[in-house]
Amino acid sequence: MLAAAAGGSGPGGAGGSGPGPGPGGGGSGDGDFLSRYRLVSAKLRRRFLRKPNVAEAAEQFAALARELRAQESLPYAAWCQLAVARCAQSLFHGPAEAAALGEAARLFLRQERDLRQRLALRGGFGEHLAAAQSCGAFAARLHLERGQPALAAGLCLELAAALRDTGRPARAAAHFQRAAELLAAARLPLEALRCLAERASCLLLGRDYAGALAALTRAQALAGAGVGPGGAAPGGAFLDALVRCEVSRVLLLLLLQPPPGKLPPEHARTLEQYCWEAPEGGAAGGGLPAAASYLPAELFLLLQSAVLACQEKDAAALQALQAELWPLLSAEQNHLLHLVLHDMLSPAGQGL
């Protein structure tokens, strides 16, 4: 089962073949590695009236993995870690099995990054990334079986970061979502918020604006879960997250411009707060405080003006507001505002 997690059995071992020679894994040391790997594997075979010393074999596989990692033979080192995981599985040692699988995933990820940098490949070869995902998913499942969602989330985050760095933001977004769910289950809302923000950023890179809006809406609901008595806004990092989500959601709604009939209630309530005739101090609904109660006054008024300019299709007014909003927004939010203005100037959406 563990061998299948990486797409094969073992390097040159019985029942399959491992990674072939390649960057970071080939050279004159291949034969020496294979012979040593087979020598340790032979100790695991059952003999008449003699049980194999699995613990000793696991130590030797781990030592070989450390040696190969030092030599930058990363795929072979990863296969040795998979062998360590198989030994731990036969010993019913769940934590050691999960740790070895996690290390194998990291080694496969390092190999993918190295290939990308060394050979200037935009997406690497992909095979090592697929192996890393399989190992990481199996290790995460083991952590969940032991009631350790935070450790499982950590593996999801490592995979997500690697996918994002290798130019696969859409696939990274799925892992950030899974990490957010696990961290929320582990009662770590602030970390879950960061994951949802990363997911939204990945979706924006892939121009999935509706998906990014949904992720930010979920993040804002999570940040607003700490609303105090009387609808008071939460403080500290949760307040910062609430502000970021609110501003980005308003800009995304201005960019998407969904028809009023298809506007979900939570989005309708958001835009209603920026209408000039909106009652002062009115709640945002959905358990959230009114935006005017936690956004800086200048930022709220400028966003209110931007919403009005978009409703009136006044590109000149929005262009003037862009200059005032620029220092108050993040780089990502400024890009969204640029897209809103561009869409207004070019209604066909060319260049988006």
Short mmCIF file of C-alpha atoms in Angstrom, two decimals:
data_model
loop_
_atom_site.label_atom_id
_atom_site.label_comp_id
_atom_site.label_asym_id
_atom_site.label_seq_id
_atom_site.Cartn_x
_atom_site.Cartn_y
_atom_site.Cartn_z
CA MET A 1 0.00 0.00 0.00
CA LEU A 2 2.80 2.41 0.87
CA ALA A 3 4.64 1.70 -2.35
CA ALA A 4 1.54 2.63 -4.29
CA ALA A 5 1.57 6.00 -2.56
CA ALA A 6 4.54 6.98 -4.69
CA GLY A 7 3.48 5.21 -7.82
CA GLY A 8 5.72 2.12 -7.65
CA SER A 9 7.35 -0.41 -5.38
CA GLY A 10 11.02 0.15 -4.73
CA PRO A 11 14.14 1.11 -6.63
CA GLY A 12 15.29 -2.12 -8.17
CA GLY A 13 13.55 -4.10 -5.44
CA ALA A 14 11.36 -7.13 -5.86
CA GLY A 15 8.09 -6.47 -7.63
CA GLY A 16 8.97 -3.18 -9.35
CA SER A 17 11.52 -0.60 -10.22
CA GLY A 18 12.25 2.77 -8.74
CA PRO A 19 13.23 6.11 -10.25
CA GLY A 20 15.65 5.91 -13.10
CA PRO A 21 18.83 7.95 -13.42
CA GLY A 22 18.15 11.63 -13.67
CA PRO A 23 19.21 15.02 -12.34
CA GLY A 24 20.04 14.68 -8.69
CA GLY A 25 19.59 10.90 -8.78
CA GLY A 26 21.93 9.46 -11.40
CA GLY A 27 25.64 8.94 -11.76
CA SER A 28 28.13 6.22 -10.86
CA GLY A 29 26.61 5.88 -7.37
CA ASP A 30 23.41 4.28 -8.73
CA GLY A 31 24.84 0.74 -8.64
CA ASP A 32 26.14 1.20 -5.10
CA PHE A 33 22.78 2.51 -3.93
CA LEU A 34 20.84 -0.34 -5.54
CA SER A 35 23.13 -2.99 -4.09
CA ARG A 36 22.87 -1.49 -0.60
CA TYR A 37 19.11 -1.11 -0.90
CA ARG A 38 18.74 -4.75 -1.94
CA LEU A 39 21.05 -5.87 0.85
CA VAL A 40 18.86 -4.22 3.47
CA SER A 41 15.68 -5.44 1.74
CA ALA A 42 17.00 -9.01 1.87
CA LYS A 43 16.99 -8.81 5.67
CA LEU A 44 13.23 -8.41 5.58
CA ARG A 45 12.60 -11.73 3.87
CA ARG A 46 11.12 -14.42 6.05
CA ARG A 47 13.35 -17.40 6.73
CA PHE A 48 12.56 -20.75 8.30
CA LEU A 49 12.20 -20.38 12.09
CA ARG A 50 13.58 -16.88 11.95
CA LYS A 51 11.73 -13.56 12.06
CA PRO A 52 13.20 -10.62 10.17
CA ASN A 53 14.64 -7.76 12.23
CA VAL A 54 12.37 -5.03 10.89
CA ALA A 55 13.54 -2.35 13.35
CA GLU A 56 17.17 -2.83 12.30
CA ALA A 57 16.23 -2.66 8.62
CA ALA A 58 14.30 0.57 9.24
CA GLU A 59 17.37 2.15 10.87
CA GLN A 60 19.55 1.12 7.93
CA PHE A 61 17.07 2.47 5.38
CA ALA A 62 16.94 5.75 7.33
CA ALA A 63 20.77 5.96 7.42
CA LEU A 64 20.92 5.33 3.67
CA ALA A 65 18.29 8.02 3.12
CA ARG A 66 20.35 10.56 5.09
CA GLU A 67 23.44 9.66 3.06
CA LEU A 68 21.63 10.03 -0.25
CA ARG A 69 20.06 13.31 0.81
CA ALA A 70 23.51 14.69 1.63
CA GLN A 71 24.62 13.64 -1.87
CA GLU A 72 21.57 15.40 -3.39
CA SER A 73 20.24 12.06 -4.69
CA LEU A 74 16.80 13.14 -3.60
CA PRO A 75 14.53 10.63 -5.40
CA TYR A 76 16.56 7.70 -4.07
CA ALA A 77 16.51 9.21 -0.58
CA ALA A 78 12.72 9.48 -0.89
CA TRP A 79 12.43 5.81 -1.84
CA CYS A 80 14.47 4.89 1.24
CA GLN A 81 12.05 6.90 3.37
CA LEU A 82 9.19 4.95 1.81
CA ALA A 83 11.00 1.77 2.85
CA VAL A 84 11.25 3.17 6.39
CA ALA A 85 7.49 3.82 6.28
CA ARG A 86 6.81 0.23 5.19
CA CYS A 87 8.90 -1.05 8.09
CA ALA A 88 7.03 1.22 10.52
CA GLN A 89 3.72 -0.02 9.12
CA SER A 90 4.69 -3.64 9.73
CA LEU A 91 5.64 -2.68 13.30
CA PHE A 92 2.27 -0.86 13.76
CA HIS A 93 4.18 2.35 14.57
CA GLY A 94 1.85 4.98 13.14
CA PRO A 95 3.80 8.13 14.08
CA ALA A 96 7.03 6.80 12.53
CA GLU A 97 5.15 5.76 9.41
CA ALA A 98 3.58 9.22 9.01
CA ALA A 99 6.92 10.94 9.66
CA ALA A 100 8.71 8.85 7.03
CA LEU A 101 5.97 9.46 4.46
CA GLY A 102 6.08 13.19 5.19
CA GLU A 103 9.85 13.24 4.71
CA ALA A 104 9.51 11.32 1.44
CA ALA A 105 7.00 13.92 0.24
CA ARG A 106 9.43 16.74 1.10
CA LEU A 107 12.27 15.05 -0.77
CA PHE A 108 10.13 14.59 -3.87
CA LEU A 109 9.10 18.28 -3.63
CA ARG A 110 12.74 19.36 -3.36
CA GLN A 111 13.59 17.33 -6.44
CA GLU A 112 10.78 18.97 -8.38
CA ARG A 113 11.99 22.44 -7.35
CA ASP A 114 15.59 21.58 -8.22
CA LEU A 115 14.59 20.36 -11.68
CA ARG A 116 12.58 23.51 -12.25
CA GLN A 117 15.50 25.76 -11.28
CA ARG A 118 18.32 23.76 -12.86
CA LEU A 119 16.66 22.99 -16.20
CA ALA A 120 14.51 26.15 -16.35
CA LEU A 121 11.42 24.01 -16.77
CA ARG A 122 8.25 25.96 -16.16
CA GLY A 123 6.45 23.01 -14.61
CA GLY A 124 9.23 20.53 -13.86
CA PHE A 125 8.61 16.92 -14.88
CA GLY A 126 5.50 16.47 -12.73
CA GLU A 127 6.24 12.87 -11.71
CA HIS A 128 8.00 13.85 -8.50
CA LEU A 129 5.21 16.27 -7.67
CA ALA A 130 2.63 13.54 -8.14
CA ALA A 131 4.65 11.23 -5.87
CA ALA A 132 4.87 13.99 -3.25
CA GLN A 133 1.11 14.51 -3.34
CA SER A 134 0.45 10.78 -2.88
CA CYS A 135 2.88 10.48 0.02
CA GLY A 136 1.57 13.66 1.65
CA ALA A 137 -2.06 12.55 1.32
CA PHE A 138 -1.29 9.17 2.88
CA ALA A 139 0.66 10.77 5.74
CA ALA A 140 -2.14 13.28 6.34
CA ARG A 141 -4.66 10.44 6.54
CA LEU A 142 -2.52 8.72 9.16
CA HIS A 143 -2.38 11.93 11.22
CA LEU A 144 -6.17 12.27 11.00
CA GLU A 145 -6.65 8.68 12.14
CA ARG A 146 -4.60 9.57 15.22
CA GLY A 147 -6.67 12.71 15.87
CA GLN A 148 -3.96 15.17 14.75
CA PRO A 149 -5.64 17.52 12.23
CA ALA A 150 -3.03 20.27 12.73
CA LEU A 151 -0.20 17.95 11.62
CA ALA A 152 -2.27 16.85 8.62
CA ALA A 153 -2.87 20.52 7.77
CA GLY A 154 0.87 21.18 7.90
CA LEU A 155 1.45 18.60 5.15
CA CYS A 156 -1.34 20.12 3.07
CA LEU A 157 0.30 23.55 3.43
CA GLU A 158 3.69 22.22 2.29
CA LEU A 159 2.11 20.67 -0.79
CA ALA A 160 0.10 23.82 -1.51
CA ALA A 161 3.18 26.04 -1.29
CA ALA A 162 5.11 23.74 -3.64
CA LEU A 163 2.27 23.66 -6.17
CA ARG A 164 1.97 27.44 -6.07
CA ASP A 165 5.73 27.90 -6.47
CA THR A 166 5.81 25.55 -9.47
CA GLY A 167 3.10 27.48 -11.31
CA ARG A 168 0.04 25.41 -10.40
CA PRO A 169 -2.12 27.88 -8.41
CA ALA A 170 -5.43 26.13 -9.12
CA ARG A 171 -4.16 22.84 -7.67
CA ALA A 172 -2.55 24.69 -4.77
CA ALA A 173 -5.89 26.33 -3.96
CA ALA A 174 -7.47 22.93 -3.29
CA HIS A 175 -4.75 22.05 -0.75
CA PHE A 176 -5.08 25.44 0.95
CA GLN A 177 -8.81 24.78 1.26
CA ARG A 178 -8.18 21.37 2.83
CA ALA A 179 -5.64 22.88 5.24
CA ALA A 180 -8.15 25.57 6.25
CA GLU A 181 -10.81 22.92 6.99
CA LEU A 182 -8.38 20.89 9.09
CA LEU A 183 -7.14 23.93 11.03
CA ALA A 184 -10.70 25.07 11.70
CA ALA A 185 -11.45 21.56 13.02
CA ALA A 186 -8.34 21.84 15.22
CA ARG A 187 -9.74 25.14 16.59
CA LEU A 188 -6.97 27.24 15.08
CA PRO A 189 -9.10 29.91 13.36
CA LEU A 190 -6.31 32.41 12.73
CA GLU A 191 -4.23 29.84 10.85
CA ALA A 192 -7.36 28.75 8.97
CA LEU A 193 -7.92 32.38 7.96
CA ARG A 194 -4.41 32.60 6.52
CA CYS A 195 -5.04 29.44 4.49
CA LEU A 196 -8.28 30.84 3.07
CA ALA A 197 -6.47 34.07 2.15
CA GLU A 198 -3.79 32.03 0.38
CA ARG A 199 -6.50 30.07 -1.41
CA ALA A 200 -8.11 33.30 -2.60
CA SER A 201 -4.74 34.58 -3.86
CA CYS A 202 -4.16 31.36 -5.82
CA LEU A 203 -7.63 31.58 -7.35
CA LEU A 204 -6.97 35.21 -8.33
CA LEU A 205 -3.77 34.09 -10.05
CA GLY A 206 -5.89 31.67 -12.06
CA ARG A 207 -8.47 34.44 -12.74
CA ASP A 208 -11.17 32.52 -10.89
CA TYR A 209 -12.73 35.65 -9.41
CA ALA A 210 -15.97 33.96 -8.33
CA GLY A 211 -13.97 31.28 -6.49
CA ALA A 212 -11.82 33.92 -4.81
CA LEU A 213 -14.96 35.80 -3.72
CA ALA A 214 -16.36 32.61 -2.17
CA ALA A 215 -13.10 31.94 -0.30
CA LEU A 216 -12.96 35.49 1.06
CA THR A 217 -16.61 35.34 2.09
CA ARG A 218 -15.87 32.18 4.07
CA ALA A 219 -12.79 33.82 5.60
CA GLN A 220 -14.76 36.89 6.59
CA ALA A 221 -17.40 34.73 8.29
CA LEU A 222 -14.63 32.95 10.19
CA ALA A 223 -13.01 36.24 11.21
CA GLY A 224 -16.36 37.60 12.31
CA ALA A 225 -17.02 34.60 14.53
CA GLY A 226 -15.36 36.54 17.35
CA VAL A 227 -17.87 39.40 17.22
CA GLY A 228 -18.34 40.80 20.68
CA PRO A 229 -21.46 41.84 22.58
CA GLY A 230 -23.68 44.27 20.73
CA GLY A 231 -22.12 43.40 17.36
CA ALA A 232 -18.74 44.94 18.18
CA ALA A 233 -15.94 44.05 15.74
CA PRO A 234 -13.27 41.59 16.90
CA GLY A 235 -9.81 42.91 17.65
CA GLY A 236 -6.20 42.20 16.77
CA ALA A 237 -5.39 39.87 13.89
CA PHE A 238 -9.06 39.00 13.41
CA LEU A 239 -9.89 42.67 12.82
CA ASP A 240 -7.08 42.94 10.25
CA ALA A 241 -8.45 39.87 8.47
CA LEU A 242 -11.98 41.27 8.57
CA VAL A 243 -10.80 44.52 6.95
CA ARG A 244 -8.79 42.75 4.23
CA CYS A 245 -11.66 40.43 3.37
CA GLU A 246 -14.22 43.23 3.28
CA VAL A 247 -12.18 45.44 0.94
CA SER A 248 -11.28 42.57 -1.40
CA ARG A 249 -14.88 41.33 -1.50
CA VAL A 250 -16.21 44.77 -2.41
CA LEU A 251 -13.65 45.07 -5.24
CA LEU A 252 -14.47 41.58 -6.51
CA LEU A 253 -18.20 42.35 -6.50
CA LEU A 254 -17.50 45.52 -8.49
CA LEU A 255 -15.44 43.47 -10.93
CA LEU A 256 -17.92 40.61 -11.33
CA GLN A 257 -21.04 42.83 -11.30
CA PRO A 258 -23.50 39.94 -10.80
CA PRO A 259 -27.09 40.72 -11.83
CA PRO A 260 -29.25 41.79 -8.85
CA GLY A 261 -31.50 38.77 -9.33
CA LYS A 262 -28.57 36.38 -9.01
CA LEU A 263 -26.84 38.17 -6.15
CA PRO A 264 -26.63 35.95 -3.03
CA PRO A 265 -27.97 37.61 0.15
CA GLU A 266 -24.53 37.91 1.79
CA HIS A 267 -23.17 39.81 -1.22
CA ALA A 268 -26.26 42.00 -1.49
CA ARG A 269 -25.89 42.96 2.18
CA THR A 270 -22.25 43.88 1.59
CA LEU A 271 -23.02 46.27 -1.28
CA GLU A 272 -26.03 47.78 0.51
CA GLN A 273 -23.70 49.13 3.21
CA TYR A 274 -21.98 51.36 0.63
CA CYS A 275 -25.15 52.95 -0.72
CA TRP A 276 -25.51 56.59 0.28
CA GLU A 277 -29.03 55.98 1.56
CA ALA A 278 -27.95 53.05 3.76
CA PRO A 279 -28.87 53.59 7.43
CA GLU A 280 -25.88 54.63 9.48
CA GLY A 281 -24.52 51.88 11.71
CA GLY A 282 -26.71 49.23 10.05
CA ALA A 283 -25.51 45.68 10.57
CA ALA A 284 -24.00 43.76 7.68
CA GLY A 285 -26.08 40.68 8.45
CA GLY A 286 -24.83 37.15 8.70
CA GLY A 287 -23.54 37.84 12.21
CA LEU A 288 -21.02 40.46 10.97
CA PRO A 289 -20.72 44.02 12.27
CA ALA A 290 -21.36 46.96 9.92
CA ALA A 291 -18.33 47.74 7.74
CA ALA A 292 -18.41 51.38 8.83
CA SER A 293 -17.78 50.25 12.42
CA TYR A 294 -14.38 48.69 11.70
CA LEU A 295 -13.08 50.09 8.41
CA PRO A 296 -10.98 53.28 8.68
CA ALA A 297 -13.29 56.21 7.96
CA GLU A 298 -11.32 57.43 4.94
CA LEU A 299 -11.22 53.96 3.39
CA PHE A 300 -14.94 53.41 3.93
CA LEU A 301 -15.86 56.73 2.30
CA LEU A 302 -13.58 56.07 -0.67
CA LEU A 303 -15.05 52.60 -1.17
CA GLN A 304 -18.52 54.08 -0.91
CA SER A 305 -17.62 56.56 -3.63
CA ALA A 306 -16.12 53.77 -5.77
CA VAL A 307 -19.33 51.73 -5.51
CA LEU A 308 -21.36 54.79 -6.57
CA ALA A 309 -18.96 55.49 -9.48
CA CYS A 310 -19.37 51.91 -10.70
CA GLN A 311 -23.16 52.10 -10.41
CA GLU A 312 -23.11 55.31 -12.44
CA LYS A 313 -20.49 53.94 -14.91
CA ASP A 314 -18.40 57.04 -14.19
CA ALA A 315 -14.90 56.00 -15.29
CA ALA A 316 -13.39 59.46 -14.71
CA ALA A 317 -14.58 59.50 -11.09
CA LEU A 318 -13.28 55.97 -10.50
CA GLN A 319 -9.92 56.91 -12.02
CA ALA A 320 -9.65 59.83 -9.60
CA LEU A 321 -10.61 57.58 -6.70
CA GLN A 322 -7.99 55.04 -7.75
CA ALA A 323 -5.23 57.53 -7.00
CA GLU A 324 -6.62 58.13 -3.50
CA LEU A 325 -7.24 54.45 -2.77
CA TRP A 326 -3.83 53.28 -4.03
CA PRO A 327 -1.84 53.86 -0.80
CA LEU A 328 -4.61 52.35 1.33
CA LEU A 329 -4.81 49.02 -0.52
CA SER A 330 -2.56 45.98 -0.83
CA ALA A 331 -0.88 45.11 -4.14
CA GLU A 332 -3.50 42.45 -4.77
CA GLN A 333 -6.36 44.84 -4.03
CA ASN A 334 -4.83 47.53 -6.24
CA HIS A 335 -4.69 44.99 -9.07
CA LEU A 336 -8.39 44.24 -8.57
CA LEU A 337 -9.21 47.95 -8.65
CA HIS A 338 -7.18 48.26 -11.85
CA LEU A 339 -9.24 45.43 -13.38
CA VAL A 340 -12.48 47.13 -12.32
CA LEU A 341 -11.41 50.35 -14.03
CA HIS A 342 -10.14 48.50 -17.09
CA ASP A 343 -13.43 46.64 -17.40
CA MET A 344 -15.32 49.91 -17.20
CA LEU A 345 -13.17 51.46 -19.94
CA SER A 346 -13.30 48.28 -22.05
CA PRO A 347 -16.70 46.67 -21.39
CA ALA A 348 -15.86 43.65 -23.56
CA GLY A 349 -13.35 42.65 -20.87
CA GLN A 350 -10.42 42.40 -23.28
CA GLY A 351 -7.13 41.83 -21.48
CA LEU A 352 -8.71 40.40 -18.35
#
